[in-house]
Amino acid sequence: MNIRCNFCGHSFNLSREFITAAVADAQAQKQKSVAVECVNCRKLVKVSARQMQRFVPRTAASEDEG
Ligand SMILES: [Zn+2]
């Protein structure tokens, strides 16, 4: 998932592992967004948790079986 920093305009990539953990965290804390540190200016960029969720593999998402 590609993120663009609102502060410095730098774009960087988030790993699927990071996104999976971040979305799980946001859901646990009922947060609508996840703060990601920009690799360039180190400021916190807010990313919508719902947007992130689309990059989480199905198997990792909480799916009820049966
Ligand atoms: Zn930045």
Tab-separated table of N, CA and C and ligand atoms in Angstrom:
chain	number	residue	atom	x	y	z
A	1	MET	N	0.848	-1.186	0.000
A	1	MET	CA	0.000	0.000	0.000
A	1	MET	C	0.886	1.239	0.000
A	2	ASN	N	0.568	2.153	-0.905
A	2	ASN	CA	1.379	3.349	-1.019
A	2	ASN	C	0.753	4.506	-0.252
A	3	ILE	N	1.564	5.161	0.541
A	3	ILE	CA	1.116	6.276	1.372
A	3	ILE	C	1.839	7.538	0.932
A	4	ARG	N	1.119	8.624	0.936
A	4	ARG	CA	1.774	9.891	0.619
A	4	ARG	C	1.671	10.806	1.828
A	5	CYS	N	2.814	11.301	2.260
A	5	CYS	CA	2.874	12.164	3.428
A	5	CYS	C	2.253	13.525	3.122
A	6	ASN	N	1.360	13.986	4.004
A	6	ASN	CA	0.708	15.294	3.797
A	6	ASN	C	1.661	16.434	4.101
A	7	PHE	N	2.714	16.134	4.813
A	7	PHE	CA	3.605	17.192	5.288
A	7	PHE	C	4.722	17.493	4.297
A	8	CYS	N	5.390	16.463	3.837
A	8	CYS	CA	6.541	16.678	2.967
A	8	CYS	C	6.312	16.152	1.542
A	9	GLY	N	5.195	15.434	1.332
A	9	GLY	CA	4.884	14.953	-0.007
A	9	GLY	C	5.617	13.688	-0.398
A	10	HIS	N	6.408	13.159	0.524
A	10	HIS	CA	7.137	11.927	0.263
A	10	HIS	C	6.169	10.751	0.211
A	11	SER	N	6.352	9.862	-0.760
A	11	SER	CA	5.499	8.678	-0.782
A	11	SER	C	6.322	7.446	-0.465
A	12	PHE	N	5.719	6.562	0.294
A	12	PHE	CA	6.417	5.353	0.714
A	12	PHE	C	5.427	4.211	0.799
A	13	ASN	N	5.982	3.024	0.925
A	13	ASN	CA	5.161	1.824	0.886
A	13	ASN	C	5.031	1.176	2.263
A	14	LEU	N	3.829	0.705	2.554
A	14	LEU	CA	3.631	-0.023	3.810
A	14	LEU	C	3.538	-1.510	3.506
A	15	SER	N	4.229	-2.295	4.304
A	15	SER	CA	4.204	-3.727	4.081
A	15	SER	C	2.864	-4.303	4.507
A	16	ARG	N	2.518	-5.429	3.928
A	16	ARG	CA	1.245	-6.078	4.262
A	16	ARG	C	1.224	-6.477	5.731
A	17	GLU	N	2.370	-6.879	6.232
A	17	GLU	CA	2.467	-7.251	7.652
A	17	GLU	C	2.139	-6.071	8.545
A	18	PHE	N	2.698	-4.921	8.184
A	18	PHE	CA	2.458	-3.718	8.962
A	18	PHE	C	0.982	-3.354	8.936
A	19	ILE	N	0.404	-3.392	7.751
A	19	ILE	CA	-1.009	-3.025	7.586
A	19	ILE	C	-1.905	-3.964	8.377
A	20	THR	N	-1.621	-5.255	8.289
A	20	THR	CA	-2.427	-6.248	9.011
A	20	THR	C	-2.418	-5.965	10.506
A	21	ALA	N	-1.239	-5.690	11.043
A	21	ALA	CA	-1.112	-5.405	12.473
A	21	ALA	C	-1.792	-4.084	12.822
A	22	ALA	N	-1.621	-3.085	11.974
A	22	ALA	CA	-2.178	-1.757	12.240
A	22	ALA	C	-3.703	-1.771	12.214
A	23	VAL	N	-4.268	-2.507	11.266
A	23	VAL	CA	-5.727	-2.590	11.167
A	23	VAL	C	-6.300	-3.335	12.373
A	24	ALA	N	-5.650	-4.412	12.778
A	24	ALA	CA	-6.099	-5.171	13.953
A	24	ALA	C	-6.072	-4.284	15.192
A	25	ASP	N	-5.044	-3.487	15.282
A	25	ASP	CA	-4.876	-2.564	16.397
A	25	ASP	C	-5.983	-1.503	16.406
A	26	ALA	N	-6.236	-0.934	15.233
A	26	ALA	CA	-7.253	0.107	15.099
A	26	ALA	C	-8.630	-0.445	15.451
A	27	GLN	N	-8.898	-1.673	15.023
A	27	GLN	CA	-10.193	-2.295	15.316
A	27	GLN	C	-10.347	-2.546	16.803
A	28	ALA	N	-9.273	-2.987	17.436
A	28	ALA	CA	-9.307	-3.267	18.864
A	28	ALA	C	-9.575	-2.004	19.668
A	29	GLN	N	-9.022	-0.907	19.170
A	29	GLN	CA	-9.198	0.364	19.879
A	29	GLN	C	-10.303	1.225	19.289
A	30	LYS	N	-11.021	0.652	18.350
A	30	LYS	CA	-12.130	1.345	17.672
A	30	LYS	C	-11.710	2.687	17.106
A	31	GLN	N	-10.554	2.673	16.479
A	31	GLN	CA	-10.058	3.888	15.835
A	31	GLN	C	-10.377	3.843	14.351
A	32	LYS	N	-10.701	5.000	13.817
A	32	LYS	CA	-11.045	5.049	12.394
A	32	LYS	C	-9.833	5.292	11.522
A	33	SER	N	-8.765	5.718	12.152
A	33	SER	CA	-7.564	5.947	11.363
A	33	SER	C	-6.324	5.438	12.090
A	34	VAL	N	-5.292	5.228	11.301
A	34	VAL	CA	-4.037	4.718	11.832
A	34	VAL	C	-2.954	5.756	11.574
A	35	ALA	N	-2.160	6.049	12.593
A	35	ALA	CA	-1.078	7.005	12.409
A	35	ALA	C	0.184	6.266	11.979
A	36	VAL	N	0.712	6.676	10.854
A	36	VAL	CA	1.924	6.053	10.317
A	36	VAL	C	3.028	7.089	10.286
A	37	GLU	N	4.177	6.706	10.761
A	37	GLU	CA	5.287	7.654	10.756
A	37	GLU	C	5.910	7.746	9.369
A	38	CYS	N	6.026	8.970	8.880
A	38	CYS	CA	6.648	9.184	7.576
A	38	CYS	C	8.133	8.854	7.671
A	39	VAL	N	8.620	8.084	6.703
A	39	VAL	CA	10.022	7.675	6.747
A	39	VAL	C	10.959	8.843	6.439
A	40	ASN	N	10.415	9.879	5.854
A	40	ASN	CA	11.242	11.024	5.454
A	40	ASN	C	11.298	12.107	6.531
A	41	CYS	N	10.104	12.622	6.947
A	41	CYS	CA	10.093	13.734	7.907
A	41	CYS	C	9.708	13.266	9.314
A	42	ARG	N	9.334	11.996	9.440
A	42	ARG	CA	9.012	11.369	10.715
A	42	ARG	C	7.783	11.963	11.403
A	43	LYS	N	6.977	12.662	10.647
A	43	LYS	CA	5.713	13.129	11.206
A	43	LYS	C	4.678	12.016	11.059
A	44	LEU	N	3.600	12.136	11.835
A	44	LEU	CA	2.580	11.100	11.789
A	44	LEU	C	1.521	11.416	10.733
A	45	VAL	N	1.409	10.507	9.796
A	45	VAL	CA	0.437	10.641	8.719
A	45	VAL	C	-0.759	9.757	9.064
A	46	LYS	N	-1.949	10.327	9.011
A	46	LYS	CA	-3.137	9.537	9.329
A	46	LYS	C	-3.682	8.864	8.079
A	47	VAL	N	-3.900	7.561	8.214
A	47	VAL	CA	-4.442	6.782	7.106
A	47	VAL	C	-5.734	6.138	7.576
A	48	SER	N	-6.749	6.206	6.752
A	48	SER	CA	-8.038	5.621	7.097
A	48	SER	C	-7.911	4.112	7.305
A	49	ALA	N	-8.437	3.645	8.429
A	49	ALA	CA	-8.356	2.210	8.733
A	49	ALA	C	-9.133	1.401	7.698
A	50	ARG	N	-10.234	1.973	7.228
A	50	ARG	CA	-11.049	1.274	6.227
A	50	ARG	C	-10.278	1.108	4.921
A	51	GLN	N	-9.537	2.138	4.577
A	51	GLN	CA	-8.729	2.090	3.360
A	51	GLN	C	-7.644	1.023	3.499
A	52	MET	N	-7.054	0.967	4.685
A	52	MET	CA	-6.000	-0.015	4.955
A	52	MET	C	-6.533	-1.444	4.907
A	53	GLN	N	-7.749	-1.580	5.371
A	53	GLN	CA	-8.355	-2.907	5.487
A	53	GLN	C	-8.417	-3.633	4.152
A	54	ARG	N	-8.520	-2.851	3.081
A	54	ARG	CA	-8.606	-3.447	1.746
A	54	ARG	C	-7.317	-4.157	1.359
A	55	PHE	N	-6.234	-3.849	2.081
A	55	PHE	CA	-4.945	-4.463	1.763
A	55	PHE	C	-4.610	-5.636	2.683
A	56	VAL	N	-5.507	-5.887	3.618
A	56	VAL	CA	-5.286	-7.009	4.530
A	56	VAL	C	-5.764	-8.292	3.848
A	57	PRO	N	-4.924	-9.323	3.841
A	57	PRO	CA	-5.327	-10.607	3.247
A	57	PRO	C	-6.542	-11.177	3.966
A	58	ARG	N	-7.419	-11.785	3.207
A	58	ARG	CA	-8.661	-12.327	3.750
A	58	ARG	C	-8.434	-13.275	4.925
A	59	THR	N	-7.407	-14.091	4.823
A	59	THR	CA	-7.166	-15.110	5.850
A	59	THR	C	-6.818	-14.488	7.197
A	60	ALA	N	-6.271	-13.253	7.148
A	60	ALA	CA	-5.862	-12.613	8.389
A	60	ALA	C	-7.028	-11.864	9.038
A	61	ALA	N	-8.010	-11.512	8.226
A	61	ALA	CA	-9.164	-10.792	8.765
A	61	ALA	C	-10.007	-11.738	9.624
A	62	SER	N	-10.688	-11.140	10.574
A	62	SER	CA	-11.507	-11.980	11.456
A	62	SER	C	-12.764	-12.424	10.722
A	63	GLU	N	-12.735	-13.646	10.270
A	63	GLU	CA	-13.876	-14.208	9.575
A	63	GLU	C	-14.436	-15.361	10.396
A	64	ASP	N	-15.703	-15.312	10.598
A	64	ASP	CA	-16.337	-16.405	11.340
A	64	ASP	C	-16.631	-17.576	10.409
A	65	GLU	N	-16.223	-18.725	10.842
A	65	GLU	CA	-16.492	-19.924	10.039
A	65	GLU	C	-17.693	-20.663	10.614
A	66	GLY	N	-18.720	-20.718	9.788
A	66	GLY	CA	-19.933	-21.428	10.200
A	66	GLY	C	-20.678	-20.613	11.193
B	1	ZN	ZN	6.851	13.340	5.455
